[in-house]
CSV table of C-alpha atoms in Angstrom, one decimal:
chain,number,residue,atom,x,y,z
K,1,MET,CA,-21.4,-60.4,-3.6
K,2,SER,CA,-23.8,-57.9,-2.1
K,3,ARG,CA,-25.7,-58.4,1.2
K,4,LEU,CA,-28.7,-56.4,2.1
K,5,LEU,CA,-29.5,-55.6,5.7
K,6,ALA,CA,-33.1,-54.5,6.2
K,7,ILE,CA,-34.3,-52.7,9.3
K,8,THR,CA,-38.0,-53.0,10.1
K,9,GLY,CA,-40.3,-51.6,12.8
K,10,ARG,CA,-41.4,-55.0,14.3
K,11,SER,CA,-41.8,-57.5,11.5
K,12,PRO,CA,-41.7,-60.4,11.7
K,13,PHE,CA,-42.3,-60.2,15.4
K,14,SER,CA,-45.8,-59.0,15.0
K,15,THR,CA,-49.0,-60.6,13.7
K,16,THR,CA,-50.8,-57.4,12.6
K,17,GLU,CA,-48.2,-54.7,11.8
K,18,GLU,CA,-46.1,-54.2,8.6
K,19,ALA,CA,-47.7,-57.1,6.7
K,20,PHE,CA,-46.8,-55.3,3.4
K,21,VAL,CA,-43.2,-55.0,4.6
K,22,GLN,CA,-43.0,-58.7,5.4
K,23,ASP,CA,-44.5,-59.4,2.0
K,24,GLU,CA,-41.6,-57.6,0.4
K,25,LEU,CA,-39.0,-59.4,2.5
K,26,GLU,CA,-40.5,-62.8,1.9
K,27,THR,CA,-40.4,-62.0,-1.9
K,28,MET,CA,-36.7,-61.3,-1.5
K,29,VAL,CA,-36.2,-64.6,0.2
K,30,ARG,CA,-38.0,-66.4,-2.7
K,31,HIS,CA,-35.6,-64.7,-5.1
K,32,HIS,CA,-32.6,-65.8,-3.1
K,33,VAL,CA,-31.5,-62.3,-2.1
K,34,ASP,CA,-28.6,-62.4,0.4
K,35,LEU,CA,-30.7,-60.8,3.2
K,36,VAL,CA,-30.4,-60.0,6.9
K,37,VAL,CA,-33.4,-58.6,8.7
K,38,VAL,CA,-33.2,-56.6,12.0
K,39,PRO,CA,-36.5,-55.6,13.6
K,40,THR,CA,-36.2,-52.4,15.7
K,41,ARG,CA,-38.5,-53.8,18.4
K,42,MET,CA,-40.6,-56.9,18.9
K,43,ALA,CA,-44.3,-56.8,19.5
K,44,THR,CA,-44.5,-60.5,20.1
K,45,ARG,CA,-42.1,-62.9,21.8
K,46,THR,CA,-42.1,-65.3,18.9
K,47,PRO,CA,-42.1,-64.6,15.1
K,48,ASN,CA,-45.4,-64.9,13.2
K,49,SER,CA,-46.3,-68.1,11.4
K,50,GLY,CA,-45.9,-66.6,8.0
K,51,SER,CA,-42.3,-65.8,8.5
K,52,VAL,CA,-41.6,-69.4,9.6
K,53,THR,CA,-43.4,-70.9,6.7
K,54,SER,CA,-41.7,-68.7,4.2
K,55,GLY,CA,-38.3,-69.2,5.7
K,56,LEU,CA,-37.9,-65.4,6.4
K,57,ILE,CA,-37.2,-66.1,10.0
K,58,ASP,CA,-33.9,-67.8,9.0
K,59,HIS,CA,-32.7,-64.4,7.9
K,60,VAL,CA,-33.7,-62.5,11.0
K,61,VAL,CA,-31.5,-61.3,13.8
K,62,ALA,CA,-33.7,-60.1,16.7
K,63,GLU,CA,-32.5,-58.2,19.7
K,64,PRO,CA,-34.6,-56.0,22.1
K,65,LEU,CA,-33.7,-52.3,22.1
K,66,PHE,CA,-31.7,-52.6,25.3
K,67,SER,CA,-30.5,-56.2,25.5
K,68,PRO,CA,-27.1,-56.9,27.1
K,69,ARG,CA,-25.8,-57.7,23.6
K,70,VAL,CA,-27.0,-54.4,22.2
K,71,LEU,CA,-25.6,-52.4,25.1
K,72,LEU,CA,-22.2,-54.1,25.0
K,73,GLY,CA,-22.1,-53.7,21.2
K,74,ALA,CA,-22.9,-50.0,21.5
K,75,VAL,CA,-20.1,-49.4,24.0
K,76,ARG,CA,-17.7,-51.2,21.7
K,77,THR,CA,-18.7,-49.1,18.8
K,78,VAL,CA,-18.2,-45.8,20.8
K,79,LEU,CA,-14.8,-47.0,21.9
K,80,ARG,CA,-13.7,-48.0,18.4
K,81,HIS,CA,-15.2,-44.9,16.6
K,82,PRO,CA,-15.6,-42.2,19.3
K,83,VAL,CA,-15.6,-39.2,16.9
K,84,ALA,CA,-17.8,-40.7,14.2
K,85,SER,CA,-20.3,-42.0,16.9
K,86,VAL,CA,-20.6,-38.6,18.6
K,87,ARG,CA,-21.1,-36.8,15.2
K,88,ALA,CA,-23.7,-39.3,13.9
K,89,VAL,CA,-25.7,-39.4,17.1
K,90,THR,CA,-25.6,-35.6,17.6
K,91,GLU,CA,-26.9,-35.0,14.0
K,92,ALA,CA,-29.8,-37.4,14.6
K,93,LEU,CA,-30.8,-35.7,17.8
K,94,VAL,CA,-30.2,-32.1,17.0
K,95,ASP,CA,-32.1,-32.3,13.7
K,96,ALA,CA,-34.9,-34.5,15.0
K,97,GLY,CA,-37.6,-31.8,14.4
K,98,SER,CA,-39.9,-32.4,17.4
K,99,ARG,CA,-39.8,-33.7,21.0
K,100,ARG,CA,-41.6,-36.9,19.9
K,101,ASN,CA,-39.0,-37.5,17.2
K,102,LEU,CA,-36.2,-36.7,19.6
K,103,ALA,CA,-37.5,-39.2,22.1
K,104,ALA,CA,-37.8,-41.9,19.4
K,105,ASN,CA,-34.3,-41.2,18.1
K,106,LEU,CA,-32.8,-41.2,21.6
K,107,ILE,CA,-34.1,-44.6,22.6
K,108,SER,CA,-32.9,-46.0,19.3
K,109,VAL,CA,-29.3,-44.8,19.8
K,110,PRO,CA,-28.0,-48.0,21.5
K,111,LYS,CA,-29.4,-50.3,18.8
K,112,ALA,CA,-28.0,-48.0,16.1
K,113,LEU,CA,-24.5,-48.1,17.7
K,114,TRP,CA,-24.6,-51.9,18.1
K,115,LEU,CA,-25.8,-52.3,14.5
K,116,ALA,CA,-23.0,-50.1,13.3
K,117,GLY,CA,-20.6,-52.8,14.4
K,118,TYR,CA,-22.8,-55.7,13.5
K,119,VAL,CA,-23.1,-54.7,9.8
K,120,ARG,CA,-19.4,-55.2,9.4
K,121,THR,CA,-19.6,-58.6,11.2
K,122,VAL,CA,-22.1,-59.9,8.7
K,123,GLY,CA,-20.5,-58.1,5.7
K,124,ALA,CA,-23.6,-56.0,4.8
K,125,THR,CA,-23.0,-53.9,1.7
K,126,HIS,CA,-26.2,-51.9,2.0
K,127,VAL,CA,-28.7,-51.0,4.7
K,128,HIS,CA,-32.3,-50.3,3.9
K,129,ALA,CA,-34.8,-49.0,6.6
K,130,TYR,CA,-38.5,-49.4,6.3
K,131,TRP,CA,-40.1,-46.1,7.5
K,132,PHE,CA,-38.5,-42.6,7.5
K,133,ALA,CA,-38.9,-42.4,11.3
K,134,HIS,CA,-36.5,-43.8,13.9
K,135,GLN,CA,-35.8,-46.9,11.8
K,136,ALA,CA,-34.2,-44.6,9.2
K,137,THR,CA,-32.4,-42.8,12.0
K,138,ILE,CA,-30.8,-46.1,12.9
K,139,ALA,CA,-29.8,-46.6,9.3
K,140,MET,CA,-28.3,-43.1,9.1
K,141,ILE,CA,-26.2,-43.6,12.2
K,142,VAL,CA,-25.0,-47.0,11.0
K,143,GLY,CA,-24.1,-45.5,7.6
K,144,ARG,CA,-22.1,-42.7,9.1
K,145,ILE,CA,-20.1,-44.8,11.5
K,146,ALA,CA,-19.7,-48.0,9.4
K,147,GLY,CA,-19.3,-46.3,6.0
K,148,VAL,CA,-22.0,-48.4,4.5
K,149,PRO,CA,-24.5,-46.8,2.0
K,150,TRP,CA,-28.1,-46.8,3.2
K,151,SER,CA,-31.6,-46.0,2.0
K,152,ALA,CA,-35.1,-45.9,3.4
K,153,THR,CA,-38.7,-46.4,2.4
K,154,GLY,CA,-41.3,-43.8,3.5
K,155,PHE,CA,-45.0,-44.3,3.5
K,156,ARG,CA,-47.3,-41.5,4.8
K,157,TRP,CA,-47.3,-40.6,8.4
K,158,ASP,CA,-43.5,-41.0,8.7
K,159,ILE,CA,-43.0,-38.5,5.8
K,160,ASP,CA,-45.2,-36.0,7.6
K,161,ALA,CA,-43.4,-36.6,10.9
K,162,GLY,CA,-40.2,-35.1,9.5
K,163,ASN,CA,-37.9,-37.0,11.7
K,164,ALA,CA,-34.5,-35.6,11.0
K,165,LEU,CA,-35.7,-35.6,7.4
K,166,ASP,CA,-33.2,-32.9,6.1
K,167,ALA,CA,-30.3,-34.9,7.5
K,168,LYS,CA,-31.6,-38.1,5.9
K,169,ILE,CA,-32.0,-36.4,2.6
K,170,ARG,CA,-28.4,-35.3,2.9
K,171,ARG,CA,-27.0,-38.7,3.9
K,172,ALA,CA,-29.1,-41.4,2.1
K,173,ALA,CA,-28.0,-43.1,-1.0
K,174,PHE,CA,-31.7,-42.8,-2.1
K,175,LEU,CA,-35.2,-42.5,-0.6
K,176,ARG,CA,-38.1,-44.6,-1.7
K,177,VAL,CA,-41.8,-43.6,-1.5
K,178,ALA,CA,-44.9,-45.7,-2.4
K,179,ASP,CA,-47.4,-43.1,-3.7
K,180,GLU,CA,-47.6,-39.9,-5.7
K,181,LEU,CA,-48.6,-37.7,-2.7
K,182,GLY,CA,-45.6,-38.9,-0.7
K,183,GLU,CA,-43.4,-38.4,-3.8
K,184,ARG,CA,-44.6,-34.8,-4.2
K,185,ILE,CA,-44.1,-33.9,-0.5
K,186,LEU,CA,-40.6,-35.5,-0.5
K,187,ARG,CA,-39.5,-33.9,-3.7
K,188,GLU,CA,-40.5,-30.5,-2.5
K,189,ARG,CA,-38.5,-31.1,0.7
K,190,VAL,CA,-35.5,-32.3,-1.3
K,191,ALA,CA,-35.7,-29.3,-3.6
K,192,SER,CA,-35.4,-26.9,-0.7
K,193,SER,CA,-32.6,-28.9,1.0
K,194,ASP,CA,-28.8,-28.5,0.8
K,195,ARG,CA,-28.8,-31.7,-1.5
K,196,PRO,CA,-31.4,-30.9,-4.2
K,197,ASP,CA,-30.2,-33.8,-6.3
K,198,SER,CA,-30.9,-36.4,-3.7
K,199,PRO,CA,-32.5,-39.4,-5.5
K,200,VAL,CA,-36.2,-40.1,-4.8
K,201,HIS,CA,-37.8,-43.3,-6.3
K,202,LEU,CA,-41.4,-44.1,-6.5
K,203,ILE,CA,-41.7,-47.9,-6.0
K,204,ARG,CA,-45.2,-49.3,-5.2
K,205,THR,CA,-46.0,-51.5,-2.3
K,206,GLY,CA,-46.7,-54.7,-4.2
K,207,VAL,CA,-49.3,-57.4,-3.6
K,208,ALA,CA,-49.8,-61.0,-4.7
K,209,MET,CA,-52.1,-61.4,-7.7
K,210,SER,CA,-55.0,-63.9,-7.5
K,211,PRO,CA,-56.7,-65.4,-10.5
K,212,PRO,CA,-59.3,-63.1,-12.1
K,213,VAL,CA,-63.0,-63.6,-11.2
K,214,PRO,CA,-65.1,-62.9,-14.3
K,215,SER,CA,-68.4,-62.2,-12.5
K,216,PHE,CA,-69.9,-60.5,-9.5
K,217,ASP,CA,-73.0,-61.7,-7.6
K,218,GLY,CA,-73.4,-59.9,-4.3
K,219,ALA,CA,-76.8,-58.3,-4.6
K,220,ASP,CA,-78.9,-60.9,-2.6
K,221,LEU,CA,-76.9,-60.5,0.6
K,222,PRO,CA,-74.4,-57.6,0.2
K,223,VAL,CA,-71.1,-58.3,2.0
K,224,LEU,CA,-69.0,-55.3,2.9
K,225,ALA,CA,-65.5,-55.3,4.2
K,226,PHE,CA,-63.7,-52.4,5.9
K,227,PRO,CA,-60.0,-53.2,6.4
K,228,GLY,CA,-58.2,-50.4,8.3
K,229,GLY,CA,-57.2,-49.0,11.6
K,230,PHE,CA,-59.8,-47.3,13.7
K,231,VAL,CA,-58.3,-43.8,13.4
K,232,GLU,CA,-59.9,-40.5,12.2
K,233,LYS,CA,-58.6,-40.4,8.7
K,234,LYS,CA,-60.4,-43.7,7.8
K,235,GLY,CA,-63.7,-42.0,8.1
K,236,HIS,CA,-65.7,-44.7,9.9
K,237,ARG,CA,-68.4,-42.3,11.0
K,238,TYR,CA,-69.5,-41.7,7.4
K,239,LEU,CA,-69.8,-45.4,6.7
K,240,ALA,CA,-72.1,-45.7,9.7
K,241,GLU,CA,-74.2,-42.8,8.3
K,242,ALA,CA,-74.2,-44.3,4.8
K,243,LEU,CA,-75.6,-47.6,6.1
K,244,ARG,CA,-78.2,-46.1,8.4
K,245,THR,CA,-80.8,-45.9,5.6
K,246,TRP,CA,-80.3,-49.6,4.7
K,247,ALA,CA,-80.9,-50.5,8.4
K,248,ASP,CA,-84.0,-48.3,8.5
K,249,ASP,CA,-85.3,-50.0,5.4
K,250,GLY,CA,-84.7,-53.4,6.9
K,251,ARG,CA,-82.3,-54.4,4.2
K,252,ALA,CA,-80.1,-57.4,4.9
K,253,PHE,CA,-76.3,-57.0,4.7
K,254,GLU,CA,-73.1,-58.0,6.4
K,255,LEU,CA,-70.4,-55.6,7.4
K,256,HIS,CA,-67.0,-57.0,8.4
K,257,LEU,CA,-64.3,-54.8,10.0
K,258,PHE,CA,-60.7,-55.9,10.1
K,259,GLY,CA,-58.5,-53.7,12.3
K,260,ASP,CA,-58.3,-52.0,15.7
K,261,GLY,CA,-57.4,-48.7,17.1
K,262,PRO,CA,-58.2,-45.9,19.5
K,263,LEU,CA,-61.6,-45.0,18.0
K,264,ARG,CA,-63.1,-48.5,18.3
K,265,GLY,CA,-65.4,-47.5,21.2
K,266,ASP,CA,-66.7,-44.5,19.4
K,267,LEU,CA,-67.3,-46.6,16.2
K,268,GLU,CA,-69.3,-49.2,18.1
K,269,ASN,CA,-71.5,-46.5,19.6
K,270,ARG,CA,-72.1,-45.0,16.1
K,271,PHE,CA,-73.0,-48.3,14.7
K,272,GLU,CA,-75.3,-49.0,17.6
K,273,SER,CA,-77.0,-45.6,17.0
K,274,ALA,CA,-77.3,-46.3,13.3
K,275,GLY,CA,-78.9,-49.6,13.9
K,276,ILE,CA,-76.2,-51.6,12.2
K,277,ARG,CA,-74.3,-53.1,15.1
K,278,GLY,CA,-76.2,-56.4,14.8
K,279,ARG,CA,-75.1,-56.7,11.2
K,280,THR,CA,-71.5,-56.0,12.0
K,281,THR,CA,-68.6,-58.3,12.8
K,282,PHE,CA,-65.4,-57.0,14.4
K,283,HIS,CA,-62.6,-59.4,13.4
K,284,GLY,CA,-59.9,-57.3,15.2
K,285,ALA,CA,-56.4,-57.0,13.9
K,286,VAL,CA,-55.6,-60.1,11.8
K,287,GLU,CA,-52.8,-61.4,9.8
K,288,LEU,CA,-52.8,-60.3,6.1
K,289,GLU,CA,-53.4,-63.8,4.9
K,290,VAL,CA,-56.6,-64.0,6.9
K,291,LEU,CA,-57.9,-60.9,5.2
K,292,ARG,CA,-56.8,-62.2,1.8
K,293,THR,CA,-58.7,-65.5,2.3
K,294,PHE,CA,-61.8,-63.6,3.3
K,295,LEU,CA,-61.5,-61.4,0.1
K,296,ARG,CA,-61.0,-64.4,-2.1
K,297,GLU,CA,-63.8,-66.5,-0.6
K,298,ARG,CA,-66.5,-63.9,0.0
K,299,GLN,CA,-65.7,-61.3,-2.7
K,300,PRO,CA,-67.0,-58.4,-0.5
K,301,ILE,CA,-67.3,-54.8,-1.5
K,302,VAL,CA,-64.1,-53.2,0.1
K,303,VAL,CA,-65.2,-49.8,1.4
K,304,LEU,CA,-62.9,-47.2,2.8
K,305,PRO,CA,-64.5,-43.8,3.4
K,306,SER,CA,-61.2,-42.0,4.1
K,307,ILE,CA,-61.0,-38.3,4.8
K,308,ARG,CA,-58.3,-35.7,5.4
K,309,ALA,CA,-58.3,-35.6,9.2
K,310,ASP,CA,-58.4,-32.4,11.2
K,311,ASP,CA,-54.7,-32.9,12.0
K,312,GLY,CA,-53.8,-32.9,8.3
K,313,GLN,CA,-53.3,-36.7,8.1
K,314,GLU,CA,-54.6,-38.3,4.9
K,315,GLU,CA,-54.2,-41.6,3.0
K,316,GLY,CA,-51.3,-42.6,0.8
K,317,ILE,CA,-52.3,-45.6,-1.3
K,318,PRO,CA,-54.1,-47.9,1.1
K,319,VAL,CA,-52.8,-51.5,0.9
K,320,SER,CA,-56.4,-52.7,1.7
K,321,LEU,CA,-57.7,-51.2,-1.6
K,322,VAL,CA,-54.8,-52.7,-3.6
K,323,GLU,CA,-55.5,-56.1,-2.0
K,324,GLY,CA,-59.2,-55.7,-2.8
K,325,MET,CA,-58.5,-54.9,-6.5
K,326,ALA,CA,-56.0,-57.8,-6.7
K,327,ASN,CA,-58.5,-60.2,-5.4
K,328,SER,CA,-61.4,-59.2,-7.7
K,329,CYS,CA,-63.4,-57.2,-5.1
K,330,PRO,CA,-65.2,-54.0,-5.9
K,331,VAL,CA,-63.6,-51.0,-4.1
K,332,VAL,CA,-65.5,-48.0,-2.9
K,333,SER,CA,-63.6,-45.1,-1.5
K,334,THR,CA,-63.1,-41.3,-1.6
K,335,ARG,CA,-61.1,-38.8,-3.6
K,336,THR,CA,-58.6,-38.0,-0.9
K,337,GLY,CA,-54.8,-38.4,-0.5
K,338,SER,CA,-53.3,-40.7,-3.1
K,339,ILE,CA,-56.4,-42.9,-3.5
K,340,PRO,CA,-57.3,-41.4,-7.0
K,341,ASP,CA,-53.8,-42.4,-8.1
K,342,LEU,CA,-54.7,-46.0,-7.5
K,343,VAL,CA,-58.4,-46.2,-8.3
K,344,LEU,CA,-58.4,-44.7,-11.8
K,345,ASP,CA,-61.5,-44.1,-13.8
K,346,GLY,CA,-63.3,-47.4,-14.5
K,347,CYS,CA,-61.4,-49.3,-11.8
K,348,GLY,CA,-63.6,-48.6,-8.8
K,349,TRP,CA,-66.0,-46.1,-7.3
K,350,LEU,CA,-64.7,-42.8,-5.7
K,351,VAL,CA,-66.9,-40.3,-4.0
K,352,PRO,CA,-66.3,-36.9,-2.3
K,353,GLU,CA,-65.1,-37.3,1.3
K,354,ARG,CA,-67.4,-36.8,4.3
K,355,ASP,CA,-70.5,-37.5,2.0
K,356,PRO,CA,-72.4,-40.5,3.3
K,357,ASP,CA,-75.2,-40.1,0.7
K,358,ALA,CA,-72.6,-40.3,-2.1
K,359,LEU,CA,-71.0,-43.3,-0.4
K,360,ARG,CA,-74.3,-45.1,-0.2
K,361,GLY,CA,-75.1,-44.3,-3.8
K,362,ALA,CA,-71.8,-45.8,-4.9
K,363,LEU,CA,-72.6,-49.0,-3.0
K,364,GLU,CA,-76.0,-49.1,-4.6
K,365,ASP,CA,-74.4,-48.8,-8.0
K,366,VAL,CA,-72.1,-51.7,-7.4
K,367,LEU,CA,-75.0,-53.9,-6.4
K,368,SER,CA,-77.5,-52.8,-9.0
K,369,ARG,CA,-75.3,-53.4,-12.1
K,370,PRO,CA,-73.6,-56.7,-11.6
K,371,ALA,CA,-72.5,-57.0,-15.3
K,372,HIS,CA,-70.9,-53.5,-15.2
K,373,THR,CA,-69.3,-54.3,-11.8
K,374,ALA,CA,-67.7,-57.4,-13.3
K,375,GLU,CA,-66.1,-55.3,-16.0
K,376,VAL,CA,-64.8,-52.9,-13.4
K,377,LEU,CA,-63.3,-55.8,-11.5
K,378,LEU,CA,-61.3,-57.0,-14.5
K,379,ARG,CA,-60.0,-53.4,-15.2
K,380,ALA,CA,-59.1,-53.0,-11.6
K,381,ARG,CA,-57.1,-56.2,-11.5
K,382,ASP,CA,-55.3,-55.2,-14.7
K,383,ARG,CA,-54.5,-51.9,-13.1
K,384,VAL,CA,-52.9,-53.6,-10.1
K,385,ALA,CA,-51.1,-56.2,-12.1
K,386,GLY,CA,-49.5,-53.6,-14.2
K,387,GLU,CA,-48.0,-51.5,-11.4
K,388,PHE,CA,-48.4,-53.2,-8.0
K,389,ASP,CA,-47.1,-56.7,-8.6
K,390,ARG,CA,-44.9,-57.4,-5.6
K,391,GLU,CA,-42.5,-59.5,-7.6
K,392,VAL,CA,-41.6,-56.6,-9.8
K,393,SER,CA,-41.6,-53.8,-7.2
K,394,THR,CA,-39.6,-55.8,-4.7
K,395,MET,CA,-36.8,-56.7,-7.2
K,396,ARG,CA,-36.6,-53.1,-8.4
K,397,LEU,CA,-35.9,-52.1,-4.8
K,398,VAL,CA,-33.3,-54.9,-4.5
K,399,GLU,CA,-31.6,-53.7,-7.7
K,400,LEU,CA,-31.3,-50.1,-6.3
K,401,CYS,CA,-29.9,-51.4,-3.1
K,402,GLY,CA,-27.5,-53.6,-4.9
K,403,ALA,CA,-26.3,-50.8,-7.1
K,404,ALA,CA,-25.8,-48.5,-4.1
K,405,GLY,CA,-24.0,-51.3,-2.3
């Protein structure tokens, strides 16, 4: 009997982060996977309501980074396995790759040492970490000390961060990515490593499929939804510029933003300057089910004017666009990162990045041709159903972890 131990960042002790990770874990619970979930940290004192309703919380072992139990367990691990502990921790720190990675790994050491002893207590046969960052560092330390195979899922920023990535390539049973850009970057890194045959698997981040909507009728009062963090690569400023003309013409529309982040103040100022602040609703960071309900009930145009940021950050496959397509919403975005790998021809509207005129033109096209838009929605839903169904993608990951275990 195999038992999977999953390491998360904060899920399910968060209401806004890692919703797609929790989706995957809840799918495992529905399929009766023998699962133990260990969040690295806790953003909230209590688990979110979704984890309680789904029964996921019954599989969770939550400990703060530096609880007495963690610290005592770490000491016990060092006393029982002094050589293996020193080697595992040294590798994670020496190969960290940056001061930021080093700090993240360092504060994760006690939890990793505690977990190295805990995996044997619960009989885990495989450890899987979500994120290639310090979560995978914990899994790597656990694997070396406890002798349990481990793997990790990487998304976008955590691949770019390069946190002890060469060591993780060398030690992992396999590494999973969710989009083609991440796959290309990781395979190049693997090819130049001392383990060029390290397995890399592309497994999508899946979503739940809603029943298809055969029509689109949003021209009278256009409703737009922007789901995403307020960070540079999301390209908010270009959305403000794209909608300025609508505001100047007195056109009625609603803009709903779901998310939060460091650029919120700048974004509010830009919307005020563009004359669209009064048409805009900031919902803040919400649980994924709240967003899904809005998509199903309002059928907005999901717009994401993403860019390649000045620091090199760009999109993988945004879960917000996948959710839009799965819920029969038109999606308008840009040809940047891995977005074109999701929004294929005829499945949505893609424009050049940093081009507000092209963005506005795509929005106009969605609204001016409702029959054509309805056809696009059906193709988009078929696209997501064929490759992003969370039931299929989750169980593929489980099978890989079971084989490794």
